Amino acid sequence: LLYDNIIFEELWEGMESNMKIGIDLGGSHIAIGLVDDNLEIIEKRTYYMNDREAEKLEDYIVKSIKEGIKEITKSADIKLDEIEQIGIAVPGNPKGGCIKNVVNLQIEEFNIVEQLGIKNIPVKLENDGKCAALAEKYNGSLKEYKDCVFLCIGTGIGGAAFINNTFLKPTRNSGFEFGHMIIEKNGEQCKCGNRGCFEAYCSKRKFKQEMQEILKIDRYVGAKELTEEIEKNIDKKAVKELLDKYVDNLAIGISNIINILEPEAVCIGGSMSHYEDLVLNKLREKISSGEYLFNKENPPKIIAAKNGNDAGIIGATLL
């Protein structure tokens, strides 16, 4: 499946049955899934960066992927040579089998394809935001929209855009680094080296870290538990102010994207999609008000990703 010039109305007609492996290399975890021709995840394994102890990050990534593939194929009772393709969704700007410029993992360049050493199976790389966007456009929340934007909000912020059902893909680099728009001149330091980046204010990691500090939670909590704690303390001034500030910054960044691309819909994916009731409903109200929009009538819909945090895995199999 070539996607440099995807026309989604013509996809997948007469496609033969196949099994592919999709890998999502995120800022906090590595998720590996066996995906069938209906884009259903049959088997999945997840490995967390915090579990690597003193091991070099690149070595841990390669070891985890190899272990995950071995466990998945054994559990599914299939041989590795029955896998049609392996796709890897990676942060940054992948080129020629290499991961490049991954600021959240502090990786400058890493030839992951070479290090995996997988023979006789095509291994393809693409930016994680682009992979997740493909999953949502083909078989998710963006399926019915011709002009749309996907935002992957997790450890960082990435994404992709579609105009008239065509996936926009620059020639030189991955592009659409929405997370590195400047929304506050001379603002907070971003891991990319610049100041005031959208990502520095609106990543899920930023939101979660600041909210846990206010609530004095010093252990790991998932989205469901954190949401419950926020809702229990929603009348506290500090909690309300942080939530309002976060949503406002999110609305500024998304409004900039809307003003440039004029999409029919903006889909929010990544781990921030788990905070739909808490954050996205407030964001919808803010965008609908037109406060930061040039064209204030008929603002785009703000929708949550159907595939949630699995979109990267699924999209990687569409490369």
Short mmCIF file of C-alpha atoms in Angstrom, two decimals:
data_model
loop_
_atom_site.label_atom_id
_atom_site.label_comp_id
_atom_site.label_asym_id
_atom_site.label_seq_id
_atom_site.Cartn_x
_atom_site.Cartn_y
_atom_site.Cartn_z
CA LEU A 1 0.00 0.00 0.00
CA LEU A 2 1.59 3.23 -1.17
CA TYR A 3 0.40 6.31 0.63
CA ASP A 4 2.36 9.18 -0.94
CA ASN A 5 -0.85 10.01 -2.83
CA ILE A 6 -3.60 8.11 -1.08
CA ILE A 7 -7.13 8.37 -2.40
CA PHE A 8 -9.09 6.62 0.34
CA GLU A 9 -12.23 6.03 -1.72
CA GLU A 10 -10.31 3.46 -3.81
CA LEU A 11 -8.49 1.56 -1.04
CA TRP A 12 -8.40 -2.13 -0.26
CA GLU A 13 -10.70 -3.47 -2.97
CA GLY A 14 -9.98 -7.12 -3.63
CA MET A 15 -7.20 -7.28 -1.05
CA GLU A 16 -5.94 -10.77 -0.19
CA SER A 17 -5.86 -12.08 3.36
CA ASN A 18 -2.65 -11.21 5.23
CA MET A 19 -1.12 -10.91 8.66
CA LYS A 20 1.14 -8.01 9.55
CA ILE A 21 2.96 -6.81 12.62
CA GLY A 22 2.59 -3.20 13.68
CA ILE A 23 4.94 -1.62 16.20
CA ASP A 24 4.35 1.69 17.96
CA LEU A 25 7.49 3.16 19.50
CA GLY A 26 6.25 5.85 21.86
CA GLY A 27 7.87 8.14 24.36
CA SER A 28 7.01 5.87 27.29
CA HIS A 29 6.40 2.42 25.82
CA ILE A 30 6.83 0.02 22.91
CA ALA A 31 3.61 -1.65 21.74
CA ILE A 32 3.71 -4.58 19.31
CA GLY A 33 0.62 -6.07 17.68
CA LEU A 34 -0.33 -8.79 15.22
CA VAL A 35 -2.92 -7.28 12.88
CA ASP A 36 -5.22 -9.14 10.48
CA ASP A 37 -6.69 -7.96 7.18
CA ASN A 38 -9.71 -6.49 9.02
CA LEU A 39 -7.31 -4.24 10.94
CA GLU A 40 -8.07 -6.09 14.15
CA ILE A 41 -5.26 -6.63 16.67
CA ILE A 42 -5.07 -10.38 17.31
CA GLU A 43 -2.19 -10.38 19.81
CA LYS A 44 -0.42 -7.52 21.56
CA ARG A 45 2.56 -7.02 23.83
CA THR A 46 3.65 -3.79 25.57
CA TYR A 47 7.02 -2.92 27.09
CA TYR A 48 7.67 0.18 29.16
CA MET A 49 10.74 2.41 28.98
CA ASN A 50 10.82 2.70 32.78
CA ASP A 51 11.51 -1.05 33.02
CA ARG A 52 14.85 -0.91 31.20
CA GLU A 53 16.92 -0.05 34.30
CA ALA A 54 20.56 0.66 33.28
CA GLU A 55 20.26 -0.83 29.81
CA LYS A 56 21.01 1.43 26.83
CA LEU A 57 17.73 2.67 25.36
CA GLU A 58 18.46 1.55 21.80
CA ASP A 59 19.36 -1.95 23.03
CA TYR A 60 16.18 -2.13 25.11
CA ILE A 61 14.05 -1.11 22.12
CA VAL A 62 15.56 -3.79 19.87
CA LYS A 63 15.37 -6.47 22.57
CA SER A 64 11.73 -5.64 23.35
CA ILE A 65 10.67 -5.75 19.69
CA LYS A 66 12.38 -9.10 19.11
CA GLU A 67 10.90 -10.54 22.30
CA GLY A 68 7.43 -9.20 21.46
CA ILE A 69 7.45 -10.64 17.95
CA LYS A 70 8.64 -14.00 19.27
CA GLU A 71 5.93 -14.13 21.96
CA ILE A 72 3.18 -12.99 19.60
CA THR A 73 3.96 -15.46 16.81
CA LYS A 74 4.22 -18.30 19.35
CA SER A 75 0.92 -17.38 21.01
CA ALA A 76 -0.84 -17.04 17.64
CA ASP A 77 0.73 -20.29 16.43
CA ILE A 78 2.19 -18.80 13.26
CA LYS A 79 5.68 -18.73 11.85
CA LEU A 80 7.62 -15.54 11.32
CA ASP A 81 7.84 -16.15 7.58
CA GLU A 82 4.03 -16.08 7.44
CA ILE A 83 4.15 -12.38 8.35
CA GLU A 84 3.69 -10.29 5.23
CA GLN A 85 5.17 -7.05 6.55
CA ILE A 86 6.40 -5.29 9.66
CA GLY A 87 5.59 -1.60 10.08
CA ILE A 88 7.10 0.60 12.78
CA ALA A 89 5.58 3.87 13.91
CA VAL A 90 8.35 6.02 15.36
CA PRO A 91 8.63 9.58 16.69
CA GLY A 92 10.73 12.13 14.87
CA ASN A 93 11.82 12.08 11.25
CA PRO A 94 12.57 8.51 10.05
CA LYS A 95 14.65 8.05 6.92
CA GLY A 96 16.25 5.02 5.29
CA GLY A 97 15.56 2.65 8.15
CA CYS A 98 16.86 5.17 10.71
CA ILE A 99 15.09 6.93 13.55
CA LYS A 100 16.24 10.55 13.59
CA ASN A 101 15.79 13.55 15.84
CA VAL A 102 13.64 11.93 18.54
CA VAL A 103 13.85 14.66 21.15
CA ASN A 104 11.66 12.98 23.78
CA LEU A 105 13.85 9.87 23.77
CA GLN A 106 17.08 11.82 23.24
CA ILE A 107 17.93 9.77 20.14
CA GLU A 108 19.76 11.67 17.39
CA GLU A 109 20.08 8.77 14.93
CA PHE A 110 19.48 5.04 15.27
CA ASN A 111 19.26 2.50 12.43
CA ILE A 112 16.54 0.35 13.94
CA VAL A 113 15.95 -1.74 10.81
CA GLU A 114 19.60 -2.75 10.62
CA GLN A 115 19.74 -3.53 14.34
CA LEU A 116 16.62 -5.71 14.21
CA GLY A 117 18.27 -7.83 11.49
CA ILE A 118 14.97 -9.25 10.22
CA LYS A 119 15.45 -11.13 6.94
CA ASN A 120 13.00 -11.77 4.08
CA ILE A 121 10.24 -9.59 5.54
CA PRO A 122 9.81 -5.94 4.51
CA VAL A 123 10.28 -3.59 7.48
CA LYS A 124 8.87 -0.09 6.95
CA LEU A 125 9.17 3.03 9.11
CA GLU A 126 7.01 6.11 9.34
CA ASN A 127 6.37 8.92 11.79
CA ASP A 128 4.01 7.75 14.55
CA GLY A 129 1.56 10.60 14.11
CA LYS A 130 1.25 9.78 10.41
CA CYS A 131 0.67 6.09 11.15
CA ALA A 132 -2.04 6.81 13.70
CA ALA A 133 -3.65 9.23 11.25
CA LEU A 134 -3.81 6.55 8.55
CA ALA A 135 -5.58 4.20 10.96
CA GLU A 136 -8.16 6.85 11.87
CA LYS A 137 -8.72 7.89 8.23
CA TYR A 138 -9.13 4.41 6.82
CA ASN A 139 -10.95 2.70 9.68
CA GLY A 140 -11.65 5.20 12.44
CA SER A 141 -13.17 8.50 13.42
CA LEU A 142 -12.02 10.37 10.29
CA LYS A 143 -13.43 7.94 7.76
CA GLU A 144 -16.34 10.17 6.72
CA TYR A 145 -14.36 13.43 6.36
CA LYS A 146 -12.54 14.59 3.22
CA ASP A 147 -10.67 17.48 4.86
CA CYS A 148 -9.44 16.57 8.32
CA VAL A 149 -6.58 16.73 10.79
CA PHE A 150 -5.28 14.12 13.20
CA LEU A 151 -3.47 15.16 16.39
CA CYS A 152 -1.59 12.56 18.42
CA ILE A 153 -1.21 13.94 21.94
CA GLY A 154 0.92 11.83 24.25
CA THR A 155 4.50 12.26 25.44
CA GLY A 156 4.78 14.73 22.56
CA ILE A 157 2.38 16.06 19.93
CA GLY A 158 2.42 14.93 16.30
CA GLY A 159 -0.11 14.54 13.56
CA ALA A 160 -1.12 14.60 9.93
CA ALA A 161 -3.58 16.23 7.57
CA PHE A 162 -5.82 15.13 4.70
CA ILE A 163 -7.21 17.45 2.04
CA ASN A 164 -9.88 16.12 -0.34
CA ASN A 165 -9.12 12.59 0.95
CA THR A 166 -5.44 12.90 0.04
CA PHE A 167 -2.78 12.34 2.68
CA LEU A 168 -0.41 15.32 2.67
CA LYS A 169 3.22 14.23 2.80
CA PRO A 170 6.14 16.64 2.29
CA THR A 171 9.17 15.60 0.23
CA ARG A 172 12.05 16.64 2.51
CA ASN A 173 10.94 15.67 6.03
CA SER A 174 7.93 14.16 7.78
CA GLY A 175 6.43 17.59 8.34
CA PHE A 176 3.28 18.51 10.25
CA GLU A 177 5.21 18.87 13.50
CA PHE A 178 2.20 20.48 15.14
CA GLY A 179 3.81 20.09 18.54
CA HIS A 180 6.54 22.54 17.65
CA MET A 181 4.37 25.49 16.68
CA ILE A 182 5.31 28.42 18.89
CA ILE A 183 2.28 29.44 20.92
CA GLU A 184 4.13 31.55 23.51
CA LYS A 185 7.11 33.67 22.46
CA ASN A 186 9.98 33.24 24.96
CA GLY A 187 7.85 30.65 26.74
CA GLU A 188 8.70 27.38 28.43
CA GLN A 189 11.70 25.38 27.23
CA CYS A 190 10.84 22.50 24.90
CA LYS A 191 12.99 19.39 24.56
CA CYS A 192 13.58 20.33 20.92
CA GLY A 193 15.62 23.31 22.12
CA ASN A 194 13.10 26.02 21.24
CA ARG A 195 10.87 27.92 23.63
CA GLY A 196 7.11 28.20 23.73
CA CYS A 197 6.28 25.09 21.69
CA PHE A 198 2.70 23.80 21.67
CA GLU A 199 4.07 20.47 22.92
CA ALA A 200 5.75 22.10 25.92
CA TYR A 201 2.34 23.28 27.12
CA CYS A 202 -0.11 20.65 25.89
CA SER A 203 1.46 17.19 25.82
CA LYS A 204 -0.38 14.60 27.89
CA ARG A 205 2.78 14.20 29.94
CA LYS A 206 2.72 17.91 30.82
CA PHE A 207 -0.96 17.80 31.77
CA LYS A 208 -0.59 14.67 33.88
CA GLN A 209 2.60 15.82 35.61
CA GLU A 210 1.18 19.18 36.66
CA MET A 211 -2.18 17.74 37.73
CA GLN A 212 -0.53 15.07 39.87
CA GLU A 213 1.61 17.72 41.56
CA ILE A 214 -1.47 19.74 42.48
CA LEU A 215 -3.30 16.64 43.72
CA LYS A 216 -0.16 15.44 45.53
CA ILE A 217 -0.16 12.07 43.76
CA ASP A 218 3.41 10.74 43.72
CA ARG A 219 2.73 7.29 42.25
CA TYR A 220 1.74 6.06 38.82
CA VAL A 221 -1.95 6.49 38.02
CA GLY A 222 -3.78 5.72 34.79
CA ALA A 223 -6.14 8.03 32.95
CA LYS A 224 -9.27 6.60 34.59
CA GLU A 225 -7.97 7.02 38.14
CA LEU A 226 -6.55 10.48 37.48
CA THR A 227 -9.83 11.60 35.92
CA GLU A 228 -11.70 10.40 39.00
CA GLU A 229 -9.32 12.31 41.29
CA ILE A 230 -9.67 15.48 39.23
CA GLU A 231 -13.46 15.23 39.24
CA LYS A 232 -13.48 14.74 43.02
CA ASN A 233 -11.37 17.88 43.43
CA ILE A 234 -12.81 19.95 40.58
CA ASP A 235 -13.99 22.68 42.97
CA LYS A 236 -10.46 23.34 44.16
CA LYS A 237 -9.15 26.58 42.68
CA ALA A 238 -5.76 25.16 41.62
CA VAL A 239 -7.32 22.17 39.85
CA LYS A 240 -9.88 24.27 38.01
CA GLU A 241 -7.28 26.86 36.99
CA LEU A 242 -4.89 24.24 35.64
CA LEU A 243 -7.65 22.50 33.67
CA ASP A 244 -8.85 25.81 32.21
CA LYS A 245 -5.30 26.88 31.34
CA TYR A 246 -4.53 23.56 29.67
CA VAL A 247 -7.72 23.62 27.58
CA ASP A 248 -7.08 27.25 26.60
CA ASN A 249 -3.55 26.48 25.39
CA LEU A 250 -4.87 23.43 23.55
CA ALA A 251 -7.51 25.58 21.87
CA ILE A 252 -4.89 28.13 20.78
CA GLY A 253 -2.74 25.47 19.10
CA ILE A 254 -5.66 23.70 17.46
CA SER A 255 -7.18 27.00 16.29
CA ASN A 256 -3.91 27.83 14.53
CA ILE A 257 -4.15 24.53 12.66
CA ILE A 258 -7.82 25.15 11.82
CA ASN A 259 -7.11 28.65 10.53
CA ILE A 260 -4.46 27.26 8.14
CA LEU A 261 -6.08 24.02 6.93
CA GLU A 262 -9.83 24.60 7.47
CA PRO A 263 -10.65 20.95 8.22
CA GLU A 264 -14.12 19.53 8.66
CA ALA A 265 -12.93 17.63 11.73
CA VAL A 266 -9.99 17.45 14.12
CA CYS A 267 -9.40 14.04 15.70
CA ILE A 268 -7.59 13.81 19.03
CA GLY A 269 -5.63 10.59 19.50
CA GLY A 270 -2.78 9.32 21.61
CA SER A 271 -3.18 8.83 25.34
CA MET A 272 -4.97 12.20 25.68
CA SER A 273 -7.97 10.57 23.97
CA HIS A 274 -8.60 8.82 27.31
CA TYR A 275 -9.52 12.19 28.84
CA GLU A 276 -12.46 12.85 26.52
CA ASP A 277 -15.05 13.63 29.19
CA LEU A 278 -12.67 15.79 31.20
CA VAL A 279 -10.74 17.69 28.52
CA LEU A 280 -12.28 17.22 25.07
CA ASN A 281 -15.75 18.37 26.06
CA LYS A 282 -14.29 21.64 27.38
CA LEU A 283 -12.15 21.91 24.24
CA ARG A 284 -15.23 21.50 22.03
CA GLU A 285 -16.91 24.38 23.84
CA LYS A 286 -13.82 26.57 23.45
CA ILE A 287 -13.45 25.86 19.72
CA SER A 288 -17.20 26.28 19.11
CA SER A 289 -17.04 29.73 20.70
CA GLY A 290 -14.78 30.81 17.83
CA GLU A 291 -12.56 32.79 20.22
CA TYR A 292 -9.34 32.04 18.32
CA LEU A 293 -10.79 31.25 14.88
CA PHE A 294 -10.74 33.43 11.77
CA ASN A 295 -13.85 31.80 10.30
CA LYS A 296 -16.07 31.63 13.35
CA GLU A 297 -19.12 30.12 11.68
CA ASN A 298 -19.42 26.34 11.41
CA PRO A 299 -16.22 25.38 13.27
CA PRO A 300 -14.89 21.85 12.71
CA LYS A 301 -15.92 18.95 14.88
CA ILE A 302 -13.53 17.87 17.64
CA ILE A 303 -13.65 14.09 17.91
CA ALA A 304 -11.80 11.38 19.83
CA ALA A 305 -9.83 8.70 18.02
CA LYS A 306 -11.78 5.48 17.56
CA ASN A 307 -8.63 3.35 17.74
CA GLY A 308 -7.34 5.09 20.86
CA ASN A 309 -3.74 4.32 21.71
CA ASP A 310 -3.72 1.37 19.26
CA ALA A 311 -3.89 3.65 16.22
CA GLY A 312 -0.09 3.65 15.81
CA ILE A 313 0.05 -0.15 15.68
CA ILE A 314 -2.79 -0.38 13.17
CA GLY A 315 -1.52 2.48 11.01
CA ALA A 316 1.98 0.97 10.85
CA THR A 317 0.50 -2.01 9.01
CA LEU A 318 -0.94 0.32 6.34
CA LEU A 319 2.47 1.54 5.16
#
